[in-house]
mmCIF file with all atom_site columns, C-alpha atoms in Angstrom:
data_model
loop_
_atom_site.group_PDB
_atom_site.id
_atom_site.type_symbol
_atom_site.label_atom_id
_atom_site.label_alt_id
_atom_site.label_comp_id
_atom_site.label_asym_id
_atom_site.label_entity_id
_atom_site.label_seq_id
_atom_site.pdbx_PDB_ins_code
_atom_site.Cartn_x
_atom_site.Cartn_y
_atom_site.Cartn_z
_atom_site.occupancy
_atom_site.B_iso_or_equiv
_atom_site.pdbx_formal_charge
_atom_site.auth_seq_id
_atom_site.auth_comp_id
_atom_site.auth_asym_id
_atom_site.auth_atom_id
_atom_site.pdbx_PDB_model_num
ATOM 1   C CA . UNK A 1 1   ? -9.052  -26.915 49.784 1.00 90.00 ? 1   UNK A CA 1
ATOM 2   C CA . UNK A 1 2   ? -5.190  -27.809 48.661 1.00 94.00 ? 2   UNK A CA 1
ATOM 3   C CA . UNK A 1 3   ? -4.202  -31.345 48.594 1.00 95.00 ? 3   UNK A CA 1
ATOM 4   C CA . UNK A 1 4   ? -0.225  -32.451 48.607 1.00 96.00 ? 4   UNK A CA 1
ATOM 5   C CA . UNK A 1 5   ? 1.271   -35.800 47.816 1.00 96.00 ? 5   UNK A CA 1
ATOM 6   C CA . UNK A 1 6   ? 4.147   -36.131 50.698 1.00 97.00 ? 6   UNK A CA 1
ATOM 7   C CA . UNK A 1 7   ? 7.084   -38.786 50.339 1.00 96.00 ? 7   UNK A CA 1
ATOM 8   C CA . UNK A 1 8   ? 10.689  -39.532 49.118 1.00 93.00 ? 8   UNK A CA 1
ATOM 9   C CA . UNK A 1 9   ? 9.814   -38.778 45.485 1.00 89.00 ? 9   UNK A CA 1
ATOM 10  C CA . UNK A 1 10  ? 7.591   -41.177 43.481 1.00 79.00 ? 10  UNK A CA 1
ATOM 11  C CA . UNK A 1 11  ? 5.597   -44.321 43.579 1.00 77.00 ? 11  UNK A CA 1
ATOM 12  C CA . UNK A 1 12  ? 3.698   -46.452 40.794 1.00 75.00 ? 12  UNK A CA 1
ATOM 13  C CA . UNK A 1 13  ? 4.641   -43.303 38.148 1.00 80.00 ? 13  UNK A CA 1
ATOM 14  C CA . UNK A 1 14  ? 2.947   -40.687 40.630 1.00 85.00 ? 14  UNK A CA 1
ATOM 15  C CA . UNK A 1 15  ? 5.570   -37.985 41.719 1.00 92.00 ? 15  UNK A CA 1
ATOM 16  C CA . UNK A 1 16  ? 5.016   -36.277 45.419 1.00 94.00 ? 16  UNK A CA 1
ATOM 17  C CA . UNK A 1 17  ? 4.280   -32.647 45.340 1.00 95.00 ? 17  UNK A CA 1
ATOM 18  C CA . UNK A 1 18  ? 6.393   -32.275 48.451 1.00 95.00 ? 18  UNK A CA 1
ATOM 19  C CA . UNK A 1 19  ? 9.730   -34.491 48.691 1.00 94.00 ? 19  UNK A CA 1
ATOM 20  C CA . UNK A 1 20  ? 11.017  -34.996 51.920 1.00 94.00 ? 20  UNK A CA 1
ATOM 21  C CA . UNK A 1 21  ? 14.569  -34.500 51.086 1.00 85.00 ? 21  UNK A CA 1
ATOM 22  C CA . UNK A 1 22  ? 16.337  -35.469 54.385 1.00 83.00 ? 22  UNK A CA 1
ATOM 23  C CA . UNK A 1 23  ? 13.963  -38.309 55.091 1.00 87.00 ? 23  UNK A CA 1
ATOM 24  C CA . UNK A 1 24  ? 15.264  -42.005 55.193 1.00 89.00 ? 24  UNK A CA 1
ATOM 25  C CA . UNK A 1 25  ? 14.125  -45.047 53.335 1.00 91.00 ? 25  UNK A CA 1
ATOM 26  C CA . UNK A 1 26  ? 11.440  -46.222 55.703 1.00 95.00 ? 26  UNK A CA 1
ATOM 27  C CA . UNK A 1 27  ? 9.461   -43.065 54.292 1.00 96.00 ? 27  UNK A CA 1
ATOM 28  C CA . UNK A 1 28  ? 7.555   -44.535 51.156 1.00 95.00 ? 28  UNK A CA 1
ATOM 29  C CA . UNK A 1 29  ? 7.863   -42.934 47.534 1.00 95.00 ? 29  UNK A CA 1
ATOM 30  C CA . UNK A 1 30  ? 4.842   -41.406 48.104 1.00 95.00 ? 30  UNK A CA 1
ATOM 31  C CA . UNK A 1 31  ? 3.755   -41.828 52.300 1.00 96.00 ? 31  UNK A CA 1
ATOM 32  C CA . UNK A 1 32  ? 0.539   -39.576 52.950 1.00 97.00 ? 32  UNK A CA 1
ATOM 33  C CA . UNK A 1 33  ? -1.550  -37.166 51.633 1.00 97.00 ? 33  UNK A CA 1
ATOM 34  C CA . UNK A 1 34  ? -2.251  -33.599 53.403 1.00 98.00 ? 34  UNK A CA 1
ATOM 35  C CA . UNK A 1 35  ? -5.124  -31.682 52.715 1.00 97.00 ? 35  UNK A CA 1
ATOM 36  C CA . UNK A 1 36  ? -5.362  -28.109 53.573 1.00 96.00 ? 36  UNK A CA 1
ATOM 37  C CA . UNK A 1 37  ? -9.127  -26.745 54.208 1.00 95.00 ? 37  UNK A CA 1
ATOM 38  C CA . UNK A 1 38  ? -9.912  -23.185 53.474 1.00 92.00 ? 38  UNK A CA 1
ATOM 39  C CA . UNK A 1 39  ? -10.491 -23.069 57.424 1.00 92.00 ? 39  UNK A CA 1
ATOM 40  C CA . UNK A 1 40  ? -6.866  -23.519 58.042 1.00 92.00 ? 40  UNK A CA 1
ATOM 41  C CA . UNK A 1 41  ? -7.332  -27.161 59.436 1.00 96.00 ? 41  UNK A CA 1
ATOM 42  C CA . UNK A 1 42  ? -4.703  -30.087 58.124 1.00 97.00 ? 42  UNK A CA 1
ATOM 43  C CA . UNK A 1 43  ? -6.035  -33.578 57.596 1.00 97.00 ? 43  UNK A CA 1
ATOM 44  C CA . UNK A 1 44  ? -3.579  -36.202 56.694 1.00 98.00 ? 44  UNK A CA 1
ATOM 45  C CA . UNK A 1 45  ? -4.358  -39.704 54.971 1.00 98.00 ? 45  UNK A CA 1
ATOM 46  C CA . UNK A 1 46  ? -2.011  -42.584 54.989 1.00 98.00 ? 46  UNK A CA 1
ATOM 47  C CA . UNK A 1 47  ? -1.313  -43.550 51.500 1.00 95.00 ? 47  UNK A CA 1
ATOM 48  C CA . UNK A 1 48  ? -1.025  -47.209 52.083 1.00 94.00 ? 48  UNK A CA 1
ATOM 49  C CA . UNK A 1 49  ? 2.617   -46.686 53.227 1.00 96.00 ? 49  UNK A CA 1
ATOM 50  C CA . UNK A 1 50  ? 4.891   -49.666 53.820 1.00 95.00 ? 50  UNK A CA 1
ATOM 51  C CA . UNK A 1 51  ? 6.440   -48.431 56.907 1.00 97.00 ? 51  UNK A CA 1
ATOM 52  C CA . UNK A 1 52  ? 3.172   -46.955 58.448 1.00 97.00 ? 52  UNK A CA 1
ATOM 53  C CA . UNK A 1 53  ? 2.168   -43.199 59.548 1.00 98.00 ? 53  UNK A CA 1
ATOM 54  C CA . UNK A 1 54  ? 1.925   -42.619 63.501 1.00 98.00 ? 54  UNK A CA 1
ATOM 55  C CA . UNK A 1 55  ? 0.759   -39.806 65.806 1.00 97.00 ? 55  UNK A CA 1
ATOM 56  C CA . UNK A 1 56  ? 0.555   -39.170 69.365 1.00 96.00 ? 56  UNK A CA 1
ATOM 57  C CA . UNK A 1 57  ? -2.036  -40.476 71.136 1.00 94.00 ? 57  UNK A CA 1
ATOM 58  C CA . UNK A 1 58  ? -2.100  -40.603 75.386 1.00 95.00 ? 58  UNK A CA 1
ATOM 59  C CA . UNK A 1 59  ? 1.650   -40.268 75.502 1.00 95.00 ? 59  UNK A CA 1
ATOM 60  C CA . UNK A 1 60  ? 2.070   -42.869 72.665 1.00 97.00 ? 60  UNK A CA 1
ATOM 61  C CA . UNK A 1 61  ? 2.928   -43.455 69.073 1.00 97.00 ? 61  UNK A CA 1
ATOM 62  C CA . UNK A 1 62  ? -0.146  -45.201 67.338 1.00 98.00 ? 62  UNK A CA 1
ATOM 63  C CA . UNK A 1 63  ? -0.856  -45.689 63.924 1.00 98.00 ? 63  UNK A CA 1
ATOM 64  C CA . UNK A 1 64  ? -2.822  -43.080 61.968 1.00 97.00 ? 64  UNK A CA 1
ATOM 65  C CA . UNK A 1 65  ? -4.727  -44.093 58.615 1.00 98.00 ? 65  UNK A CA 1
ATOM 66  C CA . UNK A 1 66  ? -6.785  -40.780 58.443 1.00 97.00 ? 66  UNK A CA 1
ATOM 67  C CA . UNK A 1 67  ? -6.914  -37.700 61.127 1.00 97.00 ? 67  UNK A CA 1
ATOM 68  C CA . UNK A 1 68  ? -7.047  -33.878 61.655 1.00 97.00 ? 68  UNK A CA 1
ATOM 69  C CA . UNK A 1 69  ? -3.662  -33.028 62.620 1.00 97.00 ? 69  UNK A CA 1
ATOM 70  C CA . UNK A 1 70  ? -2.831  -29.466 64.300 1.00 97.00 ? 70  UNK A CA 1
ATOM 71  C CA . UNK A 1 71  ? 0.305   -27.562 62.356 1.00 96.00 ? 71  UNK A CA 1
ATOM 72  C CA . UNK A 1 72  ? 2.909   -28.562 65.154 1.00 97.00 ? 72  UNK A CA 1
ATOM 73  C CA . UNK A 1 73  ? 1.664   -32.071 66.037 1.00 97.00 ? 73  UNK A CA 1
ATOM 74  C CA . UNK A 1 74  ? 4.542   -34.574 65.989 1.00 98.00 ? 74  UNK A CA 1
ATOM 75  C CA . UNK A 1 75  ? 4.221   -37.300 63.255 1.00 98.00 ? 75  UNK A CA 1
ATOM 76  C CA . UNK A 1 76  ? 6.223   -40.372 62.628 1.00 97.00 ? 76  UNK A CA 1
ATOM 77  C CA . UNK A 1 77  ? 6.495   -41.420 58.528 1.00 97.00 ? 77  UNK A CA 1
ATOM 78  C CA . UNK A 1 78  ? 8.362   -45.144 59.148 1.00 96.00 ? 78  UNK A CA 1
ATOM 79  C CA . UNK A 1 79  ? 11.257  -43.626 61.222 1.00 96.00 ? 79  UNK A CA 1
ATOM 80  C CA . UNK A 1 80  ? 11.489  -40.158 59.716 1.00 96.00 ? 80  UNK A CA 1
ATOM 81  C CA . UNK A 1 81  ? 9.587   -37.861 62.592 1.00 97.00 ? 81  UNK A CA 1
ATOM 82  C CA . UNK A 1 82  ? 8.491   -34.477 61.347 1.00 97.00 ? 82  UNK A CA 1
ATOM 83  C CA . UNK A 1 83  ? 5.065   -32.315 61.634 1.00 97.00 ? 83  UNK A CA 1
ATOM 84  C CA . UNK A 1 84  ? 2.937   -30.639 59.401 1.00 97.00 ? 84  UNK A CA 1
ATOM 85  C CA . UNK A 1 85  ? 4.906   -27.153 59.796 1.00 96.00 ? 85  UNK A CA 1
ATOM 86  C CA . UNK A 1 86  ? 8.022   -28.726 58.513 1.00 96.00 ? 86  UNK A CA 1
ATOM 87  C CA . UNK A 1 87  ? 6.617   -30.883 55.488 1.00 96.00 ? 87  UNK A CA 1
ATOM 88  C CA . UNK A 1 88  ? 4.964   -27.518 54.426 1.00 96.00 ? 88  UNK A CA 1
ATOM 89  C CA . UNK A 1 89  ? 8.477   -25.776 54.623 1.00 95.00 ? 89  UNK A CA 1
ATOM 90  C CA . UNK A 1 90  ? 9.586   -28.112 51.808 1.00 93.00 ? 90  UNK A CA 1
ATOM 91  C CA . UNK A 1 91  ? 6.724   -27.188 49.500 1.00 91.00 ? 91  UNK A CA 1
ATOM 92  C CA . UNK A 1 92  ? 8.355   -25.990 46.160 1.00 86.00 ? 92  UNK A CA 1
ATOM 93  C CA . UNK A 1 93  ? 7.833   -22.887 45.131 1.00 78.00 ? 93  UNK A CA 1
ATOM 94  C CA . UNK A 1 94  ? 4.731   -21.496 43.411 1.00 72.00 ? 94  UNK A CA 1
ATOM 95  C CA . UNK A 1 95  ? 5.774   -21.079 39.790 1.00 69.00 ? 95  UNK A CA 1
ATOM 96  C CA . UNK A 1 96  ? 4.401   -17.611 38.177 1.00 71.00 ? 96  UNK A CA 1
ATOM 97  C CA . UNK A 1 97  ? 3.784   -17.504 34.720 1.00 74.00 ? 97  UNK A CA 1
ATOM 98  C CA . UNK A 1 98  ? 6.513   -15.575 32.823 1.00 75.00 ? 98  UNK A CA 1
ATOM 99  C CA . UNK A 1 99  ? 5.590   -11.741 32.167 1.00 76.00 ? 99  UNK A CA 1
ATOM 100 C CA . UNK A 1 100 ? 3.676   -10.969 28.927 1.00 78.00 ? 100 UNK A CA 1
ATOM 101 C CA . UNK A 1 101 ? 6.221   -9.619  26.085 1.00 76.00 ? 101 UNK A CA 1
ATOM 102 C CA . UNK A 1 102 ? 5.968   -6.084  25.494 1.00 73.00 ? 102 UNK A CA 1
ATOM 103 C CA . UNK A 1 103 ? 5.022   -5.201  21.925 1.00 71.00 ? 103 UNK A CA 1
ATOM 104 C CA . UNK A 1 104 ? 7.877   -4.925  19.517 1.00 68.00 ? 104 UNK A CA 1
ATOM 105 C CA . UNK A 1 105 ? 6.173   -2.267  17.384 1.00 68.00 ? 105 UNK A CA 1
ATOM 106 C CA . UNK A 1 106 ? 5.962   1.419   18.608 1.00 63.00 ? 106 UNK A CA 1
ATOM 107 C CA . UNK A 1 107 ? 2.405   1.790   19.485 1.00 63.00 ? 107 UNK A CA 1
ATOM 108 C CA . UNK A 1 108 ? 2.516   5.679   20.526 1.00 67.00 ? 108 UNK A CA 1
ATOM 109 C CA . UNK A 1 109 ? 0.720   7.195   17.687 1.00 66.00 ? 109 UNK A CA 1
ATOM 110 C CA . UNK A 1 110 ? 1.485   10.634  18.381 1.00 68.00 ? 110 UNK A CA 1
ATOM 111 C CA . UNK A 1 111 ? 5.517   9.460   17.938 1.00 65.00 ? 111 UNK A CA 1
ATOM 112 C CA . UNK A 1 112 ? 5.373   8.121   14.202 1.00 67.00 ? 112 UNK A CA 1
ATOM 113 C CA . UNK A 1 113 ? 6.849   10.332  11.809 1.00 67.00 ? 113 UNK A CA 1
ATOM 114 C CA . UNK A 1 114 ? 4.845   10.879  8.804  1.00 74.00 ? 114 UNK A CA 1
ATOM 115 C CA . UNK A 1 115 ? 5.944   12.403  5.198  1.00 78.00 ? 115 UNK A CA 1
ATOM 116 C CA . UNK A 1 116 ? 8.384   10.952  2.467  1.00 82.00 ? 116 UNK A CA 1
ATOM 117 C CA . UNK A 1 117 ? 11.442  8.594   3.266  1.00 82.00 ? 117 UNK A CA 1
ATOM 118 C CA . UNK A 1 118 ? 14.467  7.337   1.360  1.00 83.00 ? 118 UNK A CA 1
ATOM 119 C CA . UNK A 1 119 ? 17.408  5.258   2.204  1.00 83.00 ? 119 UNK A CA 1
ATOM 120 C CA . UNK A 1 120 ? 20.808  6.530   3.311  1.00 83.00 ? 120 UNK A CA 1
ATOM 121 C CA . UNK A 1 121 ? 23.066  5.586   0.376  1.00 83.00 ? 121 UNK A CA 1
ATOM 122 C CA . UNK A 1 122 ? 25.903  4.755   2.796  1.00 85.00 ? 122 UNK A CA 1
ATOM 123 C CA . UNK A 1 123 ? 24.541  2.947   6.032  1.00 83.00 ? 123 UNK A CA 1
ATOM 124 C CA . UNK A 1 124 ? 21.130  1.727   4.320  1.00 81.00 ? 124 UNK A CA 1
ATOM 125 C CA . UNK A 1 125 ? 18.706  3.120   6.839  1.00 81.00 ? 125 UNK A CA 1
ATOM 126 C CA . UNK A 1 126 ? 15.430  4.996   6.143  1.00 80.00 ? 126 UNK A CA 1
ATOM 127 C CA . UNK A 1 127 ? 15.618  8.373   6.581  1.00 82.00 ? 127 UNK A CA 1
ATOM 128 C CA . UNK A 1 128 ? 13.588  11.618  6.095  1.00 81.00 ? 128 UNK A CA 1
ATOM 129 C CA . UNK A 1 129 ? 13.407  12.551  2.544  1.00 81.00 ? 129 UNK A CA 1
ATOM 130 C CA . UNK A 1 130 ? 15.550  15.681  1.857  1.00 78.00 ? 130 UNK A CA 1
ATOM 131 C CA . UNK A 1 131 ? 13.307  18.632  0.190  1.00 72.00 ? 131 UNK A CA 1
ATOM 132 C CA . UNK A 1 132 ? 15.684  20.043  -2.577 1.00 62.00 ? 132 UNK A CA 1
#
């Protein structure tokens, strides 16, 4: 199950997981919670928003406190009309951890040279020792 707080930004120090960028001030900082069940069902709970959450029942907008909602079922958050699909489209991209760095040293034992070495007097580089 995955849970998202949805709204205009934040409320009482809690930040929305999905920020509705094109919403108006009738949408609360955190307006609702959207749960996505493993079975693929969507459950919406109004988060005590000031202007309420509504869905259509018998061709009329009715207040919604908690309910299962279909993906494209119209929702009204204050005066802002949307649906679960449009809300989910505004999810931030999932962050992936950065790739692990490659070792800084050569770990290929076969390619490591052996034997005596010396410094090149002009460059200071370490070079194989000259056989005299």
